[in-house]
Amino acid sequence: MFKQLGLIGCGLMGGSFALALKRAGLVKRVVGYSKSPSTTERAKKLGVIDMAAESALLAVAGADIVLIAVPVAATETTFKAIRQLVEPGVLFMDVGSTKRDVVDAARRVLRERIGSFVPAHPIAGKEAAGIQHADALLYSGRQVILTPLPQTAADLLQKATDVWSGIGAQVLTMSPENHDAAFAAVSHLPHLLAFAYFSAVTNQPAGKDFLSLAGPGFRDFTRIAASDPTIWRDILLTNREEVLKQASRFRHTMDALELIMRTGNGEALEQMIRVASEGRAQWQMGSPRSPSR
Amino acid sequence: MFKQLGLIGCGLMGGSFALALKRAGLVKRVVGYSKSPSTTERAKKLGVIDMAAESALLAVAGADIVLIAVPVAATETTFKAIRQLVEPGVLFMDVGSTKRDVVDAARRVLRERIGSFVPAHPIAGKEAAGIQHADALLYSGRQVILTPLPQTAADLLQKATDVWSGIGAQVLTMSPENHDAAFAAVSHLPHLLAFAYFSAVTNQPAGKDFLSLAGPGFRDFTRIAASDPTIWRDILLTNREEVLKQASRFRHTMDALELIMRTGNGEALEQMIRVASEGRAQWQMGSPRSPSR
């Protein structure tokens, strides 16, 4: 149970965390700050936060838990703004989809205070961004990855685990490096492919007519193409090394499939599709193995 | 209202059509044939067909409406098997996802009898194939594309339109060529990409660990990778020219996106994502323009 949540960034992710903590009775008071005062005001009107702070630092003052829920690219600036109040015993977390860059920023800015920071990535989201879509159940039944460092305070890591578990999420820990490699593969590359595919289809003379014929397969395949442009710009740039590695693996498989199609080798084509089809049919979301650290 | 439906191929698509016609009171009797006698038997036990025929030709005998719901590659053989009973006044349709090859096969085999054949492609399906997944509502609210030829009998085209409308589908007509180009873009390429992507992710040392971390975006993006291997082998081979054209467009867009990532041009990357994101957010399934014929 926490006394006061300091929420920096009142968007979908931060707002949902605040609502979830309230719903679970895990926090008494939420003090929120957003770069745009109108967003902070809106969060207050919606009951997501109890008090509006005029700066990130003021949102941290008096808090025993702080969530930094800003675009990944704004994390370092946020660390700088709150550094003086990063103290032992107060749990600081983020929600960024990439972790190596966040950890690097934390090392640079927080230095000897880095033990209070537990990097977190909840595997949840919606295409619709913004505080108006905040949802107390967004993290329920989802996985949350924590990427603690050797310096991370053990008691805060435990508190982080408890608070995410307390709102219904399943907590896994791994290294920032393994995190970024894994999510390049299962999240960042699919987004890149969906953006590229949707653009390629629409940017042709008959594109609009084609779109009117698209069915449920297209709908699901392109759902993530509607994701937020600034968030995904940051993710694709900060994790580009791993994403480009995965893109290269994907291209090799496409090369093989296209070659098989050109040569008309039905047997080989069926075999390649069958492996994918059976693998996907067996896959279930959120049935974790113990990921290698 | 039809007297007797001859169903050739008792799978998901054919079975769902039979169930839908029965549900809408549009047919008195369904006579079914499947290549595998156990499938035909199963269809009878499930109440999808009323009588089992021992050959495709026997399924056609006495029917006033015939649905050929076999894999695209088996269409020509089916035409040959039933040719002698393809007569004026009886409506023959297929459900193939590609249309040029089906029309070519019809021209070769049916010749002067081709006027009875109305090529059809209902934009509906499930990843789970087989008669056990047949569903009277599969086509409800979906689009059905008819690709009539100059020789197609006007009264049969009208009957075809009426029967699909009668089970809740929305009927569009276009040329076989435009159909194949459009579906290469909005359906066949996404399947190819999903097969390639799922294979590429799993065929790496940490692939299984990665999969355990995948979330809702991955789930939806890869749903179509679980599609039936033989059906998709046939579709990708029969329509390969158009699919490879679309694949090449896709690769150019990927090249552009990857180059922008490598050069770290955040502004250009955000702009490309934004166009896709806004386009996808505005898209709605089944809001047809009049597709160019």
Coordinates of C-alpha atoms in Angstrom, one line a residue:
Chain A
M1 CA 0.0 0.0 0.0
F2 CA 1.4 3.4 -1.0
K3 CA 0.7 6.8 0.3
Q4 CA 1.2 8.9 -2.8
L5 CA 1.7 8.1 -6.4
G6 CA 3.6 10.7 -8.4
L7 CA 2.5 10.4 -12.0
I8 CA 4.7 12.0 -14.6
G9 CA 2.8 11.9 -17.9
C10 CA -1.0 11.6 -17.8
G11 CA -1.6 9.5 -20.9
L12 CA -3.0 6.1 -21.6
M13 CA -0.3 4.2 -19.8
G14 CA 0.1 6.4 -16.8
G15 CA -3.5 7.1 -16.4
S16 CA -4.4 3.4 -16.5
F17 CA -1.7 2.7 -13.9
A18 CA -3.2 5.3 -11.6
L19 CA -6.7 4.0 -12.1
A20 CA -5.6 0.4 -11.5
L21 CA -3.8 1.3 -8.2
K22 CA -6.9 3.2 -7.0
R23 CA -9.2 0.3 -8.0
A24 CA -7.0 -2.2 -6.1
G25 CA -6.8 0.1 -3.1
L26 CA -3.0 0.3 -3.4
V27 CA -2.7 4.1 -3.2
K28 CA -4.3 6.9 -1.2
R29 CA -3.5 9.8 -3.4
V30 CA -2.3 10.5 -7.0
V31 CA -0.5 13.7 -7.9
G32 CA -0.1 14.1 -11.6
Y33 CA 1.9 16.2 -14.0
S34 CA 1.7 16.4 -17.7
K35 CA 3.7 18.6 -20.1
S36 CA 0.5 20.1 -21.3
P37 CA -1.5 21.7 -18.5
S38 CA -4.8 21.0 -20.3
T39 CA -4.0 17.2 -20.1
T40 CA -3.3 17.5 -16.4
E41 CA -6.6 19.3 -16.0
R42 CA -8.4 16.7 -17.9
A43 CA -6.8 13.9 -15.9
K44 CA -8.1 15.6 -12.7
K45 CA -11.6 16.1 -14.1
L46 CA -11.7 12.4 -15.1
G47 CA -10.7 11.4 -11.6
V48 CA -7.5 9.8 -12.7
I49 CA -5.4 12.1 -10.5
D50 CA -6.4 13.8 -7.3
M51 CA -4.1 16.8 -7.6
A52 CA -2.3 18.5 -10.4
A53 CA 1.3 19.3 -10.0
E54 CA 2.9 22.2 -11.9
S55 CA 6.2 20.4 -12.6
A56 CA 7.6 16.9 -12.7
L57 CA 9.6 17.7 -9.5
L58 CA 6.4 18.8 -7.7
A59 CA 4.7 15.5 -8.7
V60 CA 7.6 13.6 -7.1
A61 CA 7.6 15.6 -3.8
G62 CA 6.1 13.6 -1.1
A63 CA 5.5 10.5 -3.2
D64 CA 6.6 7.0 -2.2
I65 CA 6.0 5.6 -5.7
V66 CA 6.6 7.5 -8.9
L67 CA 5.7 6.4 -12.4
I68 CA 7.4 8.0 -15.4
A69 CA 5.0 7.5 -18.3
V70 CA 6.4 9.8 -20.9
P71 CA 7.5 9.0 -24.5
V72 CA 10.8 7.1 -24.4
A73 CA 12.7 10.1 -25.9
A74 CA 11.6 12.3 -23.0
T75 CA 12.8 10.0 -20.3
E76 CA 16.3 11.6 -19.9
T77 CA 14.8 15.1 -19.6
T78 CA 12.4 13.8 -17.0
F79 CA 15.2 12.2 -15.0
K80 CA 17.1 15.5 -15.0
A81 CA 14.0 17.4 -13.8
I82 CA 13.4 15.1 -10.8
R83 CA 17.0 13.9 -10.0
Q84 CA 17.2 15.9 -6.7
L85 CA 14.2 14.0 -5.3
V86 CA 15.3 10.5 -6.3
E87 CA 15.9 9.1 -2.9
P88 CA 16.3 5.7 -1.3
G89 CA 13.0 4.1 -0.3
V90 CA 11.0 5.8 -3.0
L91 CA 10.1 3.5 -5.9
F92 CA 10.7 5.0 -9.4
M93 CA 9.5 3.1 -12.5
D94 CA 9.0 3.9 -16.2
V95 CA 6.8 2.1 -18.8
G96 CA 9.0 2.4 -21.8
S97 CA 8.8 -0.1 -24.6
T98 CA 12.6 -0.1 -25.0
K99 CA 14.9 -0.6 -22.0
R100 CA 18.6 -0.2 -22.9
D101 CA 18.2 3.5 -23.8
V102 CA 16.2 4.2 -20.6
V103 CA 18.8 2.4 -18.5
D104 CA 21.6 4.3 -20.2
A105 CA 19.8 7.6 -19.5
A106 CA 19.3 6.6 -15.9
R107 CA 23.0 5.8 -15.5
R108 CA 24.0 9.2 -17.0
V109 CA 21.5 11.3 -15.0
L110 CA 20.8 9.4 -11.8
R111 CA 24.3 8.1 -11.2
E112 CA 24.6 6.9 -7.6
R113 CA 20.9 7.3 -7.1
I114 CA 20.1 4.7 -9.8
G115 CA 19.2 2.1 -7.2
S116 CA 15.8 3.6 -6.7
F117 CA 14.9 3.1 -10.3
V118 CA 13.3 -0.1 -11.5
P119 CA 12.9 -0.1 -15.3
A120 CA 9.5 -1.6 -16.3
H121 CA 7.8 -2.4 -19.5
P122 CA 4.1 -3.5 -19.2
I123 CA 3.1 -5.4 -22.4
A124 CA -0.2 -3.7 -22.8
G125 CA -1.6 -0.8 -24.8
K126 CA -4.2 0.4 -27.2
E127 CA -4.1 2.0 -30.5
A128 CA -6.0 4.9 -29.0
A129 CA -3.6 7.1 -27.0
G130 CA -4.5 9.7 -24.4
I131 CA -5.9 10.0 -20.9
Q132 CA -9.5 9.7 -22.1
H133 CA -8.7 6.0 -23.0
A134 CA -7.2 5.3 -19.6
D135 CA -8.5 2.0 -18.3
A136 CA -8.2 0.5 -14.8
L137 CA -8.0 -3.0 -16.4
L138 CA -5.4 -2.2 -19.0
Y139 CA -2.7 -4.2 -17.2
S140 CA -4.9 -7.0 -15.8
G141 CA -3.8 -10.4 -17.1
R142 CA -0.8 -8.8 -19.0
Q143 CA 2.9 -9.4 -18.6
V144 CA 5.2 -6.7 -17.1
I145 CA 8.9 -7.0 -17.7
L146 CA 11.2 -5.6 -15.1
T147 CA 14.9 -5.1 -16.1
P148 CA 16.7 -4.4 -12.8
L149 CA 20.4 -3.5 -12.6
P150 CA 23.0 -4.9 -10.2
Q151 CA 22.5 -1.6 -8.2
T152 CA 18.7 -1.9 -8.0
A153 CA 17.6 -1.8 -4.4
A154 CA 16.2 -5.3 -3.5
D155 CA 13.3 -3.9 -1.4
L156 CA 12.2 -1.6 -4.3
L157 CA 12.4 -4.5 -6.8
Q158 CA 10.1 -6.4 -4.5
K159 CA 7.7 -3.5 -4.2
A160 CA 7.7 -3.1 -7.9
T161 CA 6.9 -6.8 -8.3
D162 CA 4.1 -6.5 -5.7
V163 CA 2.4 -3.4 -7.1
W164 CA 2.2 -4.9 -10.7
S165 CA 1.0 -8.2 -9.3
G166 CA -1.5 -6.3 -7.2
I167 CA -3.1 -4.9 -10.3
G168 CA -3.3 -8.3 -12.0
A169 CA -0.2 -8.3 -14.1
Q170 CA 2.3 -11.1 -14.3
V171 CA 5.9 -10.0 -13.6
L172 CA 9.0 -11.3 -15.4
T173 CA 12.5 -10.0 -15.0
M174 CA 15.3 -10.0 -17.6
S175 CA 18.3 -8.0 -18.7
P176 CA 17.7 -4.8 -20.6
E177 CA 19.6 -6.3 -23.5
N178 CA 17.5 -9.4 -23.7
H179 CA 14.4 -7.3 -23.4
D180 CA 15.3 -5.2 -26.3
A181 CA 16.2 -8.1 -28.5
A182 CA 13.0 -10.0 -27.7
F183 CA 10.7 -7.0 -28.3
A184 CA 12.4 -6.0 -31.5
A185 CA 11.3 -9.5 -32.7
V186 CA 7.8 -9.8 -31.3
S187 CA 6.6 -6.2 -31.2
H188 CA 8.8 -3.6 -32.9
L189 CA 9.3 -5.4 -36.2
P190 CA 5.6 -6.3 -36.6
H191 CA 4.8 -2.6 -36.1
L192 CA 7.4 -1.6 -38.8
L193 CA 6.0 -4.2 -41.2
A194 CA 2.4 -3.1 -40.5
F195 CA 3.4 0.6 -41.2
A196 CA 5.2 -0.4 -44.4
Y197 CA 2.5 -2.7 -45.6
F198 CA -0.3 -0.2 -45.0
S199 CA 1.6 2.5 -46.7
A200 CA 2.5 0.3 -49.7
V201 CA -1.1 -0.7 -50.3
T202 CA -2.5 2.8 -50.0
N203 CA 0.2 4.5 -52.1
Q204 CA -0.9 3.0 -55.4
P205 CA -3.4 4.3 -57.9
A206 CA -6.1 1.8 -57.0
G207 CA -5.2 1.8 -53.3
K208 CA -8.5 3.3 -52.1
D209 CA -10.6 0.9 -54.1
F210 CA -8.5 -2.0 -52.8
L211 CA -9.0 -0.9 -49.2
S212 CA -12.8 -1.0 -49.6
L213 CA -12.5 -4.7 -50.3
A214 CA -10.3 -5.7 -47.4
G215 CA -11.8 -8.1 -44.9
P216 CA -11.1 -9.4 -41.3
G217 CA -7.6 -10.7 -42.1
F218 CA -6.5 -7.3 -43.2
R219 CA -8.3 -5.7 -40.3
D220 CA -6.3 -7.7 -37.7
F221 CA -3.0 -7.7 -39.6
T222 CA -3.0 -3.9 -39.9
R223 CA -4.5 -3.0 -36.4
I224 CA -1.1 -2.0 -35.1
A225 CA -0.5 0.2 -38.1
A226 CA -2.8 2.7 -36.3
S227 CA -0.4 3.1 -33.4
D228 CA 0.8 6.4 -32.2
P229 CA 3.4 8.0 -34.6
T230 CA 5.6 9.8 -32.0
I231 CA 5.8 6.8 -29.7
W232 CA 6.7 4.5 -32.5
R233 CA 9.2 6.9 -34.0
D234 CA 11.0 6.8 -30.7
I235 CA 10.8 3.0 -30.3
L236 CA 12.0 2.3 -33.8
L237 CA 14.9 4.8 -33.5
T238 CA 16.1 3.9 -30.0
N239 CA 16.0 0.1 -30.7
R240 CA 16.9 0.3 -34.4
E241 CA 19.9 -2.0 -34.2
E242 CA 17.9 -4.9 -32.9
V243 CA 14.9 -4.0 -35.2
L244 CA 17.1 -3.9 -38.3
K245 CA 18.6 -7.3 -37.3
Q246 CA 15.1 -8.8 -37.1
A247 CA 14.1 -7.0 -40.4
S248 CA 17.1 -8.7 -42.1
R249 CA 16.0 -12.1 -40.8
F250 CA 12.5 -11.4 -42.1
R251 CA 13.8 -10.4 -45.5
H252 CA 15.7 -13.6 -45.8
T253 CA 12.6 -15.6 -45.2
M254 CA 10.7 -13.4 -47.7
D255 CA 13.4 -14.0 -50.3
A256 CA 13.1 -17.8 -49.8
L257 CA 9.3 -17.7 -50.1
E258 CA 9.3 -15.5 -53.2
L259 CA 11.9 -17.7 -54.8
I260 CA 9.7 -20.7 -54.2
M261 CA 6.7 -19.0 -55.6
R262 CA 8.6 -17.9 -58.7
T263 CA 9.9 -21.5 -59.3
G264 CA 6.3 -22.8 -58.7
N265 CA 7.5 -25.3 -56.1
G266 CA 4.2 -26.1 -54.5
E267 CA 5.6 -28.7 -52.2
A268 CA 8.2 -26.5 -50.7
L269 CA 5.7 -23.6 -50.4
E270 CA 3.2 -25.7 -48.6
Q271 CA 5.9 -27.0 -46.2
M272 CA 7.0 -23.5 -45.3
I273 CA 3.4 -22.4 -44.7
R274 CA 2.7 -25.5 -42.7
V275 CA 5.5 -24.9 -40.3
A276 CA 4.3 -21.3 -39.7
S277 CA 0.6 -22.3 -39.6
E278 CA 1.1 -25.1 -37.1
G279 CA 3.5 -23.0 -34.9
R280 CA 1.0 -20.1 -34.8
A281 CA -2.0 -22.4 -34.1
Q282 CA -0.1 -23.8 -31.1
W283 CA 1.0 -20.4 -29.7
Q284 CA -0.9 -18.9 -26.9
M285 CA -0.5 -15.4 -25.5
G286 CA 1.1 -15.1 -22.1
S287 CA 2.2 -18.7 -21.5
P288 CA 5.7 -17.8 -20.4
R289 CA 8.7 -20.0 -20.3
S290 CA 11.5 -18.7 -18.1
P291 CA 13.2 -16.2 -20.4
S292 CA 16.9 -16.4 -20.5
R293 CA 18.4 -13.6 -18.6
Chain B
M1 CA -35.9 -20.1 -53.2
F2 CA -34.1 -23.2 -54.4
K3 CA -35.2 -26.8 -54.5
Q4 CA -31.9 -28.5 -54.2
L5 CA -28.3 -27.3 -53.4
G6 CA -25.6 -29.5 -54.8
L7 CA -22.6 -29.0 -52.6
I8 CA -19.2 -30.1 -53.9
G9 CA -16.7 -29.9 -51.1
C10 CA -18.0 -30.1 -47.5
G11 CA -15.6 -27.9 -45.7
L12 CA -15.8 -24.6 -43.8
M13 CA -16.9 -22.5 -46.8
G14 CA -19.3 -25.0 -48.4
G15 CA -20.8 -26.1 -45.1
S16 CA -21.3 -22.6 -43.9
F17 CA -23.1 -21.8 -47.2
A18 CA -25.4 -24.8 -46.8
L19 CA -26.2 -23.9 -43.2
A20 CA -26.9 -20.3 -44.1
L21 CA -29.3 -21.2 -47.0
K22 CA -31.1 -23.6 -44.7
R23 CA -31.3 -20.9 -41.9
A24 CA -32.7 -18.4 -44.4
G25 CA -35.2 -20.9 -45.8
L26 CA -33.7 -20.5 -49.2
V27 CA -33.3 -24.2 -50.0
K28 CA -35.3 -27.4 -49.4
R29 CA -32.6 -30.0 -49.7
V30 CA -28.8 -30.2 -49.7
V31 CA -27.0 -33.0 -51.4
G32 CA -23.3 -33.0 -50.6
Y33 CA -20.2 -34.6 -51.9
S34 CA -16.6 -34.5 -50.5
K35 CA -13.5 -36.2 -51.8
S36 CA -13.2 -38.0 -48.5
P37 CA -16.3 -40.1 -47.7
S38 CA -15.7 -39.6 -44.0
T39 CA -16.1 -35.9 -44.4
T40 CA -19.3 -36.3 -46.3
E41 CA -20.5 -38.6 -43.6
R42 CA -19.6 -36.1 -41.0
A43 CA -21.4 -33.3 -42.8
K44 CA -24.5 -35.4 -42.8
K45 CA -24.3 -36.2 -39.1
L46 CA -23.8 -32.5 -38.4
G47 CA -27.0 -31.7 -40.4
V48 CA -25.1 -29.6 -42.9
I49 CA -26.2 -31.8 -45.8
D50 CA -29.3 -33.9 -46.0
M51 CA -28.0 -36.6 -48.4
A52 CA -24.5 -37.8 -49.3
A53 CA -23.7 -38.1 -53.0
E54 CA -21.0 -40.6 -54.1
S55 CA -19.6 -38.4 -56.8
A56 CA -19.5 -34.7 -57.7
L57 CA -21.7 -35.5 -60.7
L58 CA -24.3 -37.1 -58.5
A59 CA -24.3 -34.1 -56.2
V60 CA -25.2 -32.0 -59.2
A61 CA -28.0 -34.2 -60.5
G62 CA -31.3 -32.6 -59.8
A63 CA -29.8 -29.5 -58.2
D64 CA -30.9 -26.0 -59.3
I65 CA -28.0 -24.4 -57.4
V66 CA -24.5 -25.8 -57.2
L67 CA -21.7 -24.6 -55.0
I68 CA -18.2 -25.7 -55.8
A69 CA -16.3 -25.3 -52.6
V70 CA -13.0 -27.1 -53.2
P71 CA -9.4 -25.9 -53.1
V72 CA -8.7 -23.6 -56.0
A73 CA -6.3 -26.1 -57.5
A74 CA -9.1 -28.7 -57.7
T75 CA -11.6 -26.5 -59.5
E76 CA -10.7 -27.7 -63.0
T77 CA -11.0 -31.4 -62.1
T78 CA -14.3 -30.6 -60.6
F79 CA -15.6 -28.8 -63.7
K80 CA -14.5 -31.9 -65.8
A81 CA -16.4 -34.2 -63.4
I82 CA -19.7 -32.3 -63.6
R83 CA -19.4 -30.8 -67.1
Q84 CA -22.2 -32.9 -68.7
L85 CA -24.7 -31.6 -66.1
V86 CA -23.8 -28.0 -66.5
E87 CA -27.1 -26.8 -68.1
P88 CA -28.9 -23.5 -68.6
G89 CA -31.1 -22.5 -65.7
V90 CA -28.9 -24.1 -63.1
L91 CA -26.8 -21.7 -61.1
F92 CA -23.1 -22.8 -60.6
M93 CA -20.8 -20.9 -58.3
D94 CA -17.4 -21.4 -56.7
V95 CA -15.9 -19.7 -53.6
G96 CA -12.3 -19.4 -54.7
S97 CA -10.1 -16.6 -53.4
T98 CA -8.5 -16.2 -56.9
K99 CA -10.7 -15.6 -59.9
R100 CA -8.6 -15.5 -63.1
D101 CA -7.4 -19.1 -62.8
V102 CA -11.0 -20.3 -62.0
V103 CA -12.4 -18.4 -65.0
D104 CA -9.6 -19.8 -67.2
A105 CA -10.4 -23.3 -66.1
A106 CA -14.1 -22.7 -66.7
R107 CA -13.4 -21.5 -70.2
R108 CA -11.3 -24.5 -71.0
V109 CA -13.6 -27.1 -69.6
L110 CA -17.2 -25.7 -69.7
R111 CA -16.7 -23.9 -73.1
E112 CA -20.2 -23.1 -74.5
R113 CA -21.8 -24.0 -71.1
I114 CA -19.8 -21.3 -69.3
G115 CA -22.9 -19.0 -69.1
S116 CA -24.2 -21.1 -66.1
F117 CA -21.2 -20.3 -64.0
V118 CA -21.0 -17.2 -61.8
P119 CA -17.5 -17.0 -60.3
A120 CA -17.9 -15.9 -56.6
H121 CA -15.5 -15.0 -53.8
P122 CA -17.0 -14.4 -50.4
I123 CA -14.7 -12.3 -48.2
A124 CA -15.0 -14.5 -45.1
G125 CA -13.3 -17.3 -43.4
K126 CA -11.7 -18.6 -40.3
E127 CA -8.3 -19.9 -39.5
A128 CA -9.9 -23.2 -38.5
A129 CA -10.8 -25.2 -41.6
G130 CA -13.2 -28.1 -41.8
I131 CA -16.9 -28.9 -41.7
Q132 CA -16.9 -28.9 -37.9
H133 CA -16.4 -25.2 -38.0
A134 CA -19.1 -24.5 -40.5
D135 CA -21.2 -21.6 -39.3
A136 CA -24.6 -20.3 -40.7
L137 CA -23.5 -16.7 -40.0
L138 CA -20.0 -16.9 -41.6
Y139 CA -21.2 -14.8 -44.6
S140 CA -23.5 -12.5 -42.7
G141 CA -22.4 -8.9 -43.0
R142 CA -19.5 -9.9 -45.3
Q143 CA -18.8 -8.8 -48.9
V144 CA -19.1 -11.3 -51.8
I145 CA -17.4 -10.5 -55.0
L146 CA -18.9 -11.8 -58.3
T147 CA -16.8 -11.7 -61.4
P148 CA -19.3 -12.4 -64.2
L149 CA -18.1 -12.8 -67.8
P150 CA -19.8 -11.4 -70.9
Q151 CA -21.4 -14.8 -71.5
T152 CA -22.8 -15.1 -68.0
A153 CA -26.6 -15.6 -68.1
A154 CA -28.3 -12.5 -66.7
D155 CA -30.9 -14.5 -64.9
L156 CA -28.3 -16.6 -63.1
L157 CA -26.2 -13.5 -62.2
Q158 CA -29.4 -12.1 -60.6
K159 CA -30.1 -15.3 -58.7
A160 CA -26.5 -15.4 -57.5
T161 CA -26.9 -11.8 -56.2
D162 CA -30.2 -12.7 -54.6
V163 CA -28.9 -15.8 -52.8
W164 CA -25.9 -14.1 -51.3
S165 CA -28.0 -11.1 -50.3
G166 CA -30.5 -13.5 -48.8
I167 CA -27.9 -14.8 -46.4
G168 CA -26.8 -11.3 -45.3
A169 CA -23.9 -10.7 -47.6
Q170 CA -23.2 -7.6 -49.6
V171 CA -22.6 -8.3 -53.3
L172 CA -20.1 -6.5 -55.5
T173 CA -19.2 -7.3 -59.1
M174 CA -15.9 -6.7 -60.8
S175 CA -13.7 -8.2 -63.5
P176 CA -11.6 -11.3 -62.6
E177 CA -8.4 -9.3 -63.3
N178 CA -9.4 -6.4 -61.0
H179 CA -10.4 -8.9 -58.4
D180 CA -7.1 -10.7 -58.4
A181 CA -5.1 -7.5 -58.3
A182 CA -7.1 -6.2 -55.4
F183 CA -6.9 -9.3 -53.3
A184 CA -3.2 -9.8 -54.0
A185 CA -2.9 -6.4 -52.2
V186 CA -5.4 -6.7 -49.3
S187 CA -5.3 -10.4 -48.6
H188 CA -2.7 -12.5 -50.3
L189 CA 0.3 -10.3 -49.5
P190 CA -0.6 -10.0 -45.8
H191 CA -0.8 -13.7 -45.6
L192 CA 2.6 -14.1 -47.2
L193 CA 4.1 -11.5 -44.9
A194 CA 2.5 -13.2 -41.8
F195 CA 3.9 -16.6 -42.9
A196 CA 7.3 -15.1 -43.5
Y197 CA 7.3 -13.0 -40.3
F198 CA 6.2 -15.9 -38.0
S199 CA 8.8 -18.2 -39.6
A200 CA 11.6 -15.6 -39.2
V201 CA 10.8 -15.0 -35.6
T202 CA 10.6 -18.7 -34.6
N203 CA 13.6 -19.8 -36.7
Q204 CA 16.2 -18.2 -34.4
P205 CA 17.9 -19.6 -31.3
A206 CA 15.9 -17.5 -28.8
G207 CA 12.7 -17.8 -30.9
K208 CA 10.7 -19.8 -28.4
D209 CA 11.6 -17.4 -25.5
F210 CA 10.7 -14.5 -27.7
L211 CA 7.3 -16.0 -28.4
S212 CA 6.4 -16.3 -24.7
L213 CA 6.7 -12.5 -24.4
A214 CA 4.5 -11.6 -27.4
G215 CA 1.4 -9.6 -26.6
P216 CA -1.9 -8.6 -28.2
G217 CA -0.3 -6.8 -31.2
F218 CA 1.6 -9.9 -32.2
R219 CA -1.5 -12.0 -31.6
D220 CA -3.6 -10.0 -34.1
F221 CA -0.7 -9.4 -36.6
T222 CA 0.0 -13.1 -36.9
R223 CA -3.6 -14.5 -36.7
I224 CA -3.6 -15.2 -40.4
A225 CA -0.3 -17.0 -40.2
A226 CA -2.4 -19.9 -38.8
S227 CA -4.3 -20.2 -42.1
D228 CA -4.6 -23.5 -44.0
P229 CA -1.4 -24.5 -45.8
T230 CA -2.9 -26.2 -48.9
I231 CA -5.4 -23.4 -49.5
W232 CA -2.7 -20.8 -49.2
R233 CA -0.2 -22.7 -51.3
D234 CA -2.8 -22.7 -54.1
I235 CA -3.7 -19.0 -53.7
L236 CA -0.1 -17.8 -53.6
L237 CA 0.8 -19.9 -56.6
T238 CA -2.2 -19.2 -58.8
N239 CA -2.1 -15.5 -58.2
R240 CA 1.7 -15.2 -57.8
E241 CA 2.2 -12.6 -60.5
E242 CA 0.0 -10.1 -58.7
V243 CA 1.3 -11.1 -55.3
L244 CA 4.9 -10.6 -56.3
K245 CA 4.0 -7.2 -57.7
Q246 CA 2.5 -6.2 -54.4
A247 CA 5.5 -7.8 -52.6
S248 CA 7.8 -5.6 -54.6
R249 CA 5.8 -2.4 -53.7
F250 CA 6.1 -3.5 -50.0
R251 CA 9.8 -4.0 -50.3
H252 CA 10.3 -0.5 -51.6
T253 CA 8.4 1.0 -48.7
M254 CA 10.5 -1.2 -46.3
D255 CA 13.7 0.0 -48.0
A256 CA 12.6 3.6 -47.4
L257 CA 11.7 3.0 -43.8
E258 CA 14.9 1.2 -43.0
L259 CA 17.0 3.8 -44.7
I260 CA 15.3 6.5 -42.6
M261 CA 15.9 4.5 -39.4
R262 CA 19.6 4.0 -40.3
T263 CA 20.1 7.7 -40.9
G264 CA 18.2 8.5 -37.7
N265 CA 15.8 10.9 -39.5
G266 CA 13.1 11.1 -36.8
E267 CA 11.0 13.7 -38.6
A268 CA 10.8 11.6 -41.8
L269 CA 10.1 8.5 -39.8
E270 CA 7.3 10.1 -37.8
Q271 CA 5.8 11.5 -41.0
M272 CA 5.7 8.1 -42.7
I273 CA 4.2 6.4 -39.6
R274 CA 1.7 9.2 -39.3
V275 CA 0.3 8.7 -42.8
A276 CA -0.1 5.0 -42.2
S277 CA -1.5 5.5 -38.7
E278 CA -4.1 8.1 -39.7
G279 CA -5.0 6.1 -42.8
R280 CA -5.6 3.0 -40.8
A281 CA -7.5 4.8 -38.1
Q282 CA -9.9 6.1 -40.7
W283 CA -10.4 2.8 -42.5
Q284 CA -13.5 0.8 -41.8
M285 CA -14.2 -2.7 -43.0
G286 CA -16.8 -3.1 -45.6
S287 CA -17.5 0.5 -46.5
P288 CA -17.2 0.0 -50.2
R289 CA -16.7 2.6 -52.9
S290 CA -17.7 1.4 -56.3
P291 CA -14.6 -0.6 -57.3
S292 CA -13.4 0.1 -60.8
R293 CA -14.5 -2.7 -63.1

